[in-house]
mmCIF file with all atom_site columns, C-alpha atoms in Angstrom:
data_model
loop_
_atom_site.group_PDB
_atom_site.id
_atom_site.type_symbol
_atom_site.label_atom_id
_atom_site.label_alt_id
_atom_site.label_comp_id
_atom_site.label_asym_id
_atom_site.label_entity_id
_atom_site.label_seq_id
_atom_site.pdbx_PDB_ins_code
_atom_site.Cartn_x
_atom_site.Cartn_y
_atom_site.Cartn_z
_atom_site.occupancy
_atom_site.B_iso_or_equiv
_atom_site.pdbx_formal_charge
_atom_site.auth_seq_id
_atom_site.auth_comp_id
_atom_site.auth_asym_id
_atom_site.auth_atom_id
_atom_site.pdbx_PDB_model_num
ATOM 1   C CA . UNK A 1 1   ? 0.004   0.034   -0.069 1.00 0.00 ? 55  UNK A CA 1
ATOM 2   C CA . UNK A 1 2   ? 1.475   3.202   -1.051 1.00 0.00 ? 56  UNK A CA 1
ATOM 3   C CA . UNK A 1 3   ? -0.737  5.419   1.368  1.00 0.00 ? 57  UNK A CA 1
ATOM 4   C CA . UNK A 1 4   ? 0.989   5.576   4.751  1.00 0.00 ? 58  UNK A CA 1
ATOM 5   C CA . UNK A 1 5   ? -2.196  5.945   6.779  1.00 0.00 ? 59  UNK A CA 1
ATOM 6   C CA . UNK A 1 6   ? -3.733  3.002   5.032  1.00 0.00 ? 60  UNK A CA 1
ATOM 7   C CA . UNK A 1 7   ? -0.924  1.002   5.455  1.00 0.00 ? 61  UNK A CA 1
ATOM 8   C CA . UNK A 1 8   ? -0.773  1.600   9.228  1.00 0.00 ? 62  UNK A CA 1
ATOM 9   C CA . UNK A 1 9   ? -4.556  0.978   9.569  1.00 0.00 ? 63  UNK A CA 1
ATOM 10  C CA . UNK A 1 10  ? -4.222  -2.447  7.698  1.00 0.00 ? 64  UNK A CA 1
ATOM 11  C CA . UNK A 1 11  ? -1.029  -3.232  9.631  1.00 0.00 ? 65  UNK A CA 1
ATOM 12  C CA . UNK A 1 12  ? -2.884  -2.546  12.968 1.00 0.00 ? 66  UNK A CA 1
ATOM 13  C CA . UNK A 1 13  ? -5.770  -4.828  11.875 1.00 0.00 ? 67  UNK A CA 1
ATOM 14  C CA . UNK A 1 14  ? -3.343  -7.630  11.087 1.00 0.00 ? 68  UNK A CA 1
ATOM 15  C CA . UNK A 1 15  ? -1.331  -7.251  14.411 1.00 0.00 ? 69  UNK A CA 1
ATOM 16  C CA . UNK A 1 16  ? -4.501  -7.122  16.620 1.00 0.00 ? 70  UNK A CA 1
ATOM 17  C CA . UNK A 1 17  ? -5.780  -10.240 14.660 1.00 0.00 ? 71  UNK A CA 1
ATOM 18  C CA . UNK A 1 18  ? -2.632  -12.276 15.282 1.00 0.00 ? 72  UNK A CA 1
ATOM 19  C CA . UNK A 1 19  ? -2.599  -11.091 19.021 1.00 0.00 ? 73  UNK A CA 1
ATOM 20  C CA . UNK A 1 20  ? -6.243  -12.364 19.363 1.00 0.00 ? 74  UNK A CA 1
ATOM 21  C CA . UNK A 1 21  ? -5.225  -15.546 17.454 1.00 0.00 ? 75  UNK A CA 1
ATOM 22  C CA . UNK A 1 22  ? -2.512  -16.221 20.017 1.00 0.00 ? 76  UNK A CA 1
ATOM 23  C CA . UNK A 1 23  ? -4.595  -15.750 23.280 1.00 0.00 ? 77  UNK A CA 1
ATOM 24  C CA . UNK A 1 24  ? -7.843  -17.274 21.813 1.00 0.00 ? 78  UNK A CA 1
ATOM 25  C CA . UNK A 1 25  ? -6.653  -20.069 19.950 1.00 0.00 ? 79  UNK A CA 1
ATOM 26  C CA . UNK A 1 26  ? -3.115  -21.073 21.342 1.00 0.00 ? 80  UNK A CA 1
ATOM 27  C CA . UNK A 1 27  ? -3.682  -20.646 24.940 1.00 0.00 ? 81  UNK A CA 1
ATOM 28  C CA . UNK A 1 28  ? -3.985  -23.713 27.302 1.00 0.00 ? 82  UNK A CA 1
ATOM 29  C CA . UNK A 1 29  ? -7.015  -25.911 26.477 1.00 0.00 ? 83  UNK A CA 1
ATOM 30  C CA . UNK A 1 30  ? -8.188  -23.369 23.756 1.00 0.00 ? 84  UNK A CA 1
ATOM 31  C CA . UNK A 1 31  ? -9.519  -21.202 26.471 1.00 0.00 ? 85  UNK A CA 1
ATOM 32  C CA . UNK A 1 32  ? -9.162  -17.488 25.760 1.00 0.00 ? 86  UNK A CA 1
ATOM 33  C CA . UNK A 1 33  ? -6.991  -15.814 28.311 1.00 0.00 ? 87  UNK A CA 1
ATOM 34  C CA . UNK A 1 34  ? -9.063  -12.526 28.170 1.00 0.00 ? 88  UNK A CA 1
ATOM 35  C CA . UNK A 1 35  ? -6.913  -10.562 30.602 1.00 0.00 ? 89  UNK A CA 1
ATOM 36  C CA . UNK A 1 36  ? -3.850  -11.134 28.593 1.00 0.00 ? 90  UNK A CA 1
ATOM 37  C CA . UNK A 1 37  ? -5.365  -10.709 25.408 1.00 0.00 ? 91  UNK A CA 1
ATOM 38  C CA . UNK A 1 38  ? -6.786  -7.342  26.317 1.00 0.00 ? 92  UNK A CA 1
ATOM 39  C CA . UNK A 1 39  ? -3.473  -6.257  27.944 1.00 0.00 ? 93  UNK A CA 1
ATOM 40  C CA . UNK A 1 40  ? -1.368  -6.996  24.724 1.00 0.00 ? 94  UNK A CA 1
ATOM 41  C CA . UNK A 1 41  ? -3.992  -5.448  22.450 1.00 0.00 ? 95  UNK A CA 1
ATOM 42  C CA . UNK A 1 42  ? -3.258  -2.117  24.090 1.00 0.00 ? 96  UNK A CA 1
ATOM 43  C CA . UNK A 1 43  ? 0.332   -2.521  23.160 1.00 0.00 ? 97  UNK A CA 1
ATOM 44  C CA . UNK A 1 44  ? -0.455  -3.346  19.370 1.00 0.00 ? 98  UNK A CA 1
ATOM 45  C CA . UNK A 1 45  ? 0.509   -0.048  17.945 1.00 0.00 ? 99  UNK A CA 1
ATOM 46  C CA . UNK A 1 46  ? 3.994   -0.213  19.576 1.00 0.00 ? 100 UNK A CA 1
ATOM 47  C CA . UNK A 1 47  ? 4.531   -3.924  18.375 1.00 0.00 ? 101 UNK A CA 1
ATOM 48  C CA . UNK A 1 48  ? 6.927   -3.598  15.353 1.00 0.00 ? 102 UNK A CA 1
ATOM 49  C CA . UNK A 1 49  ? 7.399   -7.341  14.867 1.00 0.00 ? 103 UNK A CA 1
ATOM 50  C CA . UNK A 1 50  ? 6.164   -10.609 16.109 1.00 0.00 ? 104 UNK A CA 1
ATOM 51  C CA . UNK A 1 51  ? 6.828   -14.312 15.880 1.00 0.00 ? 105 UNK A CA 1
ATOM 52  C CA . UNK A 1 52  ? 4.826   -17.385 16.874 1.00 0.00 ? 106 UNK A CA 1
ATOM 53  C CA . UNK A 1 53  ? 6.801   -20.503 18.230 1.00 0.00 ? 107 UNK A CA 1
ATOM 54  C CA . UNK A 1 54  ? 4.160   -23.118 17.929 1.00 0.00 ? 108 UNK A CA 1
ATOM 55  C CA . UNK A 1 55  ? 4.126   -26.556 20.016 1.00 0.00 ? 109 UNK A CA 1
ATOM 56  C CA . UNK A 1 56  ? 3.395   -29.904 18.423 1.00 0.00 ? 110 UNK A CA 1
ATOM 57  C CA . UNK A 1 57  ? -0.268  -29.722 19.173 1.00 0.00 ? 111 UNK A CA 1
ATOM 58  C CA . UNK A 1 58  ? -0.734  -26.550 17.177 1.00 0.00 ? 112 UNK A CA 1
ATOM 59  C CA . UNK A 1 59  ? 1.213   -27.880 14.353 1.00 0.00 ? 113 UNK A CA 1
ATOM 60  C CA . UNK A 1 60  ? -0.891  -31.061 14.220 1.00 0.00 ? 114 UNK A CA 1
ATOM 61  C CA . UNK A 1 61  ? -4.204  -29.588 14.565 1.00 0.00 ? 115 UNK A CA 1
ATOM 62  C CA . UNK A 1 62  ? -6.100  -29.806 11.069 1.00 0.00 ? 116 UNK A CA 1
ATOM 63  C CA . UNK A 1 63  ? -9.174  -27.993 12.120 1.00 0.00 ? 117 UNK A CA 1
ATOM 64  C CA . UNK A 1 64  ? -10.079 -25.090 9.808  1.00 0.00 ? 118 UNK A CA 1
ATOM 65  C CA . UNK A 1 65  ? -9.430  -22.498 12.390 1.00 0.00 ? 119 UNK A CA 1
ATOM 66  C CA . UNK A 1 66  ? -5.718  -23.766 12.824 1.00 0.00 ? 120 UNK A CA 1
ATOM 67  C CA . UNK A 1 67  ? -5.135  -24.119 9.066  1.00 0.00 ? 121 UNK A CA 1
ATOM 68  C CA . UNK A 1 68  ? -6.176  -20.459 8.617  1.00 0.00 ? 122 UNK A CA 1
ATOM 69  C CA . UNK A 1 69  ? -4.199  -19.328 11.730 1.00 0.00 ? 123 UNK A CA 1
ATOM 70  C CA . UNK A 1 70  ? -0.968  -20.869 10.260 1.00 0.00 ? 124 UNK A CA 1
ATOM 71  C CA . UNK A 1 71  ? -1.647  -19.178 6.968  1.00 0.00 ? 125 UNK A CA 1
ATOM 72  C CA . UNK A 1 72  ? -1.871  -15.815 8.900  1.00 0.00 ? 126 UNK A CA 1
ATOM 73  C CA . UNK A 1 73  ? 1.329   -16.584 10.708 1.00 0.00 ? 127 UNK A CA 1
ATOM 74  C CA . UNK A 1 74  ? 3.224   -17.686 7.541  1.00 0.00 ? 128 UNK A CA 1
ATOM 75  C CA . UNK A 1 75  ? 6.821   -16.569 7.533  1.00 0.00 ? 129 UNK A CA 1
ATOM 76  C CA . UNK A 1 76  ? 6.411   -15.543 11.367 1.00 0.00 ? 130 UNK A CA 1
ATOM 77  C CA . UNK A 1 77  ? 5.875   -19.113 12.654 1.00 0.00 ? 131 UNK A CA 1
ATOM 78  C CA . UNK A 1 78  ? 8.538   -21.208 14.331 1.00 0.00 ? 132 UNK A CA 1
ATOM 79  C CA . UNK A 1 79  ? 8.527   -24.698 15.972 1.00 0.00 ? 133 UNK A CA 1
ATOM 80  C CA . UNK A 1 80  ? 8.753   -24.844 19.661 1.00 0.00 ? 134 UNK A CA 1
ATOM 81  C CA . UNK A 1 81  ? 10.960  -27.933 20.920 1.00 0.00 ? 135 UNK A CA 1
ATOM 82  C CA . UNK A 1 82  ? 11.674  -29.246 24.323 1.00 0.00 ? 136 UNK A CA 1
ATOM 83  C CA . UNK A 1 83  ? 8.294   -28.349 25.612 1.00 0.00 ? 137 UNK A CA 1
ATOM 84  C CA . UNK A 1 84  ? 4.929   -29.833 26.415 1.00 0.00 ? 138 UNK A CA 1
ATOM 85  C CA . UNK A 1 85  ? 3.094   -30.356 23.039 1.00 0.00 ? 139 UNK A CA 1
ATOM 86  C CA . UNK A 1 86  ? 0.343   -27.887 24.143 1.00 0.00 ? 140 UNK A CA 1
ATOM 87  C CA . UNK A 1 87  ? 2.591   -24.913 24.849 1.00 0.00 ? 141 UNK A CA 1
ATOM 88  C CA . UNK A 1 88  ? 3.049   -22.076 22.340 1.00 0.00 ? 142 UNK A CA 1
ATOM 89  C CA . UNK A 1 89  ? 5.188   -18.965 22.500 1.00 0.00 ? 143 UNK A CA 1
ATOM 90  C CA . UNK A 1 90  ? 4.349   -15.332 21.315 1.00 0.00 ? 144 UNK A CA 1
ATOM 91  C CA . UNK A 1 91  ? 7.316   -13.115 20.750 1.00 0.00 ? 145 UNK A CA 1
ATOM 92  C CA . UNK A 1 92  ? 6.830   -9.395  20.291 1.00 0.00 ? 146 UNK A CA 1
ATOM 93  C CA . UNK A 1 93  ? 9.212   -6.630  19.494 1.00 0.00 ? 147 UNK A CA 1
ATOM 94  C CA . UNK A 1 94  ? 8.248   -3.450  21.340 1.00 0.00 ? 148 UNK A CA 1
ATOM 95  C CA . UNK A 1 95  ? 10.844  -0.716  20.658 1.00 0.00 ? 149 UNK A CA 1
ATOM 96  C CA . UNK A 1 96  ? 14.226  -2.067  21.988 1.00 0.00 ? 150 UNK A CA 1
ATOM 97  C CA . UNK A 1 97  ? 12.372  -4.905  23.878 1.00 0.00 ? 151 UNK A CA 1
ATOM 98  C CA . UNK A 1 98  ? 11.464  -8.579  23.068 1.00 0.00 ? 152 UNK A CA 1
ATOM 99  C CA . UNK A 1 99  ? 8.483   -9.861  25.070 1.00 0.00 ? 153 UNK A CA 1
ATOM 100 C CA . UNK A 1 100 ? 7.834   -13.480 25.150 1.00 0.00 ? 154 UNK A CA 1
ATOM 101 C CA . UNK A 1 101 ? 4.334   -14.968 26.487 1.00 0.00 ? 155 UNK A CA 1
ATOM 102 C CA . UNK A 1 102 ? 3.382   -18.557 26.519 1.00 0.00 ? 156 UNK A CA 1
ATOM 103 C CA . UNK A 1 103 ? 0.338   -20.152 26.095 1.00 0.00 ? 157 UNK A CA 1
ATOM 104 C CA . UNK A 1 104 ? 0.456   -22.755 28.755 1.00 0.00 ? 158 UNK A CA 1
ATOM 105 C CA . UNK A 1 105 ? -0.356  -21.080 32.384 1.00 0.00 ? 159 UNK A CA 1
ATOM 106 C CA . UNK A 1 106 ? 2.379   -21.324 34.978 1.00 0.00 ? 160 UNK A CA 1
ATOM 107 C CA . UNK A 1 107 ? 4.850   -19.628 32.548 1.00 0.00 ? 161 UNK A CA 1
ATOM 108 C CA . UNK A 1 108 ? 5.945   -16.194 33.203 1.00 0.00 ? 162 UNK A CA 1
ATOM 109 C CA . UNK A 1 109 ? 6.424   -13.357 30.660 1.00 0.00 ? 163 UNK A CA 1
ATOM 110 C CA . UNK A 1 110 ? 10.032  -12.888 29.708 1.00 0.00 ? 164 UNK A CA 1
ATOM 111 C CA . UNK A 1 111 ? 11.263  -9.361  28.646 1.00 0.00 ? 165 UNK A CA 1
ATOM 112 C CA . UNK A 1 112 ? 14.649  -8.766  27.069 1.00 0.00 ? 166 UNK A CA 1
ATOM 113 C CA . UNK A 1 113 ? 16.582  -5.936  25.623 1.00 0.00 ? 167 UNK A CA 1
ATOM 114 C CA . UNK A 1 114 ? 16.868  -7.141  22.001 1.00 0.00 ? 168 UNK A CA 1
ATOM 115 C CA . UNK A 1 115 ? 20.650  -6.808  22.296 1.00 0.00 ? 169 UNK A CA 1
ATOM 116 C CA . UNK A 1 116 ? 20.864  -9.027  25.248 1.00 0.00 ? 170 UNK A CA 1
ATOM 117 C CA . UNK A 1 117 ? 18.617  -11.784 23.640 1.00 0.00 ? 171 UNK A CA 1
ATOM 118 C CA . UNK A 1 118 ? 21.214  -14.685 22.692 1.00 0.00 ? 172 UNK A CA 1
ATOM 119 C CA . UNK A 1 119 ? 18.848  -16.750 20.391 1.00 0.00 ? 173 UNK A CA 1
ATOM 120 C CA . UNK A 1 120 ? 18.168  -15.757 16.896 1.00 0.00 ? 174 UNK A CA 1
ATOM 121 C CA . UNK A 1 121 ? 14.593  -15.560 15.853 1.00 0.00 ? 175 UNK A CA 1
ATOM 122 C CA . UNK A 1 122 ? 15.470  -16.499 12.220 1.00 0.00 ? 176 UNK A CA 1
ATOM 123 C CA . UNK A 1 123 ? 16.069  -19.913 13.537 1.00 0.00 ? 177 UNK A CA 1
ATOM 124 C CA . UNK A 1 124 ? 13.031  -22.192 12.650 1.00 0.00 ? 178 UNK A CA 1
ATOM 125 C CA . UNK A 1 125 ? 13.239  -24.376 15.625 1.00 0.00 ? 179 UNK A CA 1
ATOM 126 C CA . UNK A 1 126 ? 13.493  -22.732 19.043 1.00 0.00 ? 180 UNK A CA 1
ATOM 127 C CA . UNK A 1 127 ? 13.674  -24.630 22.338 1.00 0.00 ? 181 UNK A CA 1
ATOM 128 C CA . UNK A 1 128 ? 11.819  -23.473 25.452 1.00 0.00 ? 182 UNK A CA 1
ATOM 129 C CA . UNK A 1 129 ? 15.171  -23.062 26.948 1.00 0.00 ? 183 UNK A CA 1
ATOM 130 C CA . UNK A 1 130 ? 16.260  -20.656 24.310 1.00 0.00 ? 184 UNK A CA 1
ATOM 131 C CA . UNK A 1 131 ? 13.253  -18.619 24.786 1.00 0.00 ? 185 UNK A CA 1
ATOM 132 C CA . UNK A 1 132 ? 13.519  -18.519 28.678 1.00 0.00 ? 186 UNK A CA 1
ATOM 133 C CA . UNK A 1 133 ? 17.040  -17.295 28.920 1.00 0.00 ? 187 UNK A CA 1
ATOM 134 C CA . UNK A 1 134 ? 17.334  -16.352 32.697 1.00 0.00 ? 188 UNK A CA 1
ATOM 135 C CA . UNK A 1 135 ? 20.504  -14.420 32.583 1.00 0.00 ? 189 UNK A CA 1
ATOM 136 C CA . UNK A 1 136 ? 19.324  -11.114 30.869 1.00 0.00 ? 190 UNK A CA 1
ATOM 137 C CA . UNK A 1 137 ? 15.621  -11.568 31.328 1.00 0.00 ? 191 UNK A CA 1
ATOM 138 C CA . UNK A 1 138 ? 13.143  -9.683  33.485 1.00 0.00 ? 192 UNK A CA 1
ATOM 139 C CA . UNK A 1 139 ? 10.513  -12.183 34.571 1.00 0.00 ? 193 UNK A CA 1
ATOM 140 C CA . UNK A 1 140 ? 7.141   -11.069 35.032 1.00 0.00 ? 194 UNK A CA 1
ATOM 141 C CA . UNK A 1 141 ? 4.398   -13.193 36.762 1.00 0.00 ? 195 UNK A CA 1
ATOM 142 C CA . UNK A 1 142 ? 0.633   -13.133 35.902 1.00 0.00 ? 196 UNK A CA 1
ATOM 143 C CA . UNK A 1 143 ? -0.329  -13.151 39.563 1.00 0.00 ? 197 UNK A CA 1
ATOM 144 C CA . UNK A 1 144 ? -3.277  -11.131 41.183 1.00 0.00 ? 198 UNK A CA 1
ATOM 145 C CA . UNK A 1 145 ? -3.387  -7.639  39.594 1.00 0.00 ? 199 UNK A CA 1
ATOM 146 C CA . UNK A 1 146 ? -0.519  -8.223  37.279 1.00 0.00 ? 200 UNK A CA 1
ATOM 147 C CA . UNK A 1 147 ? -1.489  -5.565  34.681 1.00 0.00 ? 201 UNK A CA 1
ATOM 148 C CA . UNK A 1 148 ? -0.397  -2.475  36.669 1.00 0.00 ? 202 UNK A CA 1
ATOM 149 C CA . UNK A 1 149 ? 2.828   -4.342  37.493 1.00 0.00 ? 203 UNK A CA 1
ATOM 150 C CA . UNK A 1 150 ? 3.599   -5.108  33.826 1.00 0.00 ? 204 UNK A CA 1
ATOM 151 C CA . UNK A 1 151 ? 2.700   -1.586  32.981 1.00 0.00 ? 205 UNK A CA 1
ATOM 152 C CA . UNK A 1 152 ? 5.148   -0.093  35.377 1.00 0.00 ? 206 UNK A CA 1
ATOM 153 C CA . UNK A 1 153 ? 7.788   -2.616  34.528 1.00 0.00 ? 207 UNK A CA 1
ATOM 154 C CA . UNK A 1 154 ? 7.416   -2.233  30.691 1.00 0.00 ? 208 UNK A CA 1
ATOM 155 C CA . UNK A 1 155 ? 7.490   1.685   31.005 1.00 0.00 ? 209 UNK A CA 1
ATOM 156 C CA . UNK A 1 156 ? 10.872  1.411   33.015 1.00 0.00 ? 210 UNK A CA 1
ATOM 157 C CA . UNK A 1 157 ? 12.350  -1.258  30.662 1.00 0.00 ? 211 UNK A CA 1
ATOM 158 C CA . UNK A 1 158 ? 11.419  0.844   27.567 1.00 0.00 ? 212 UNK A CA 1
ATOM 159 C CA . UNK A 1 159 ? 12.773  4.119   29.427 1.00 0.00 ? 213 UNK A CA 1
ATOM 160 C CA . UNK A 1 160 ? 16.075  2.393   30.100 1.00 0.00 ? 214 UNK A CA 1
ATOM 161 C CA . UNK A 1 161 ? 16.233  0.682   26.699 1.00 0.00 ? 215 UNK A CA 1
ATOM 162 C CA . UNK A 1 162 ? 15.682  4.051   24.753 1.00 0.00 ? 216 UNK A CA 1
ATOM 163 C CA . UNK A 1 163 ? 18.281  6.008   26.899 1.00 0.00 ? 217 UNK A CA 1
ATOM 164 C CA . UNK A 1 164 ? 21.068  3.519   27.279 1.00 0.00 ? 218 UNK A CA 1
ATOM 165 C CA . UNK A 1 165 ? 20.623  0.579   24.948 1.00 0.00 ? 219 UNK A CA 1
ATOM 166 C CA . UNK A 1 166 ? 21.121  -1.769  27.941 1.00 0.00 ? 220 UNK A CA 1
ATOM 167 C CA . UNK A 1 167 ? 18.628  -3.777  29.999 1.00 0.00 ? 221 UNK A CA 1
#
């Protein structure tokens, strides 16, 4: 699209659709995680790139919804290895940060400065261990009133990343 406002509008639609796809279709047991969905939809305008690291169950599912989902994710899809088959990961680039959410509950959200993330997202196969790098990650837990904590932490990390380049 050669018209920038139109391109941005379509880009926004596509990002919001993919965010919905992850939290509605790829969340544990197919139960939509509305709190996480609504939280990350607010961030959609700041998301500059995204990757979907799908577990074995998501790759094997031949239902029309999953076939269409994989088509929409084409080129941004990866294979999650060394993880329970029902788990999936969603990686978002927000400014200088990479944010990684998982579909199976009990997994924290991991936030990295892009420069500190030691795994190439160009690799097609990514292990759970590669995504959960503990050394340079900010680990955020989805407990109680987590949204305000995430908001505070993301604000601090974005400010640090834009001023120093470090995490």
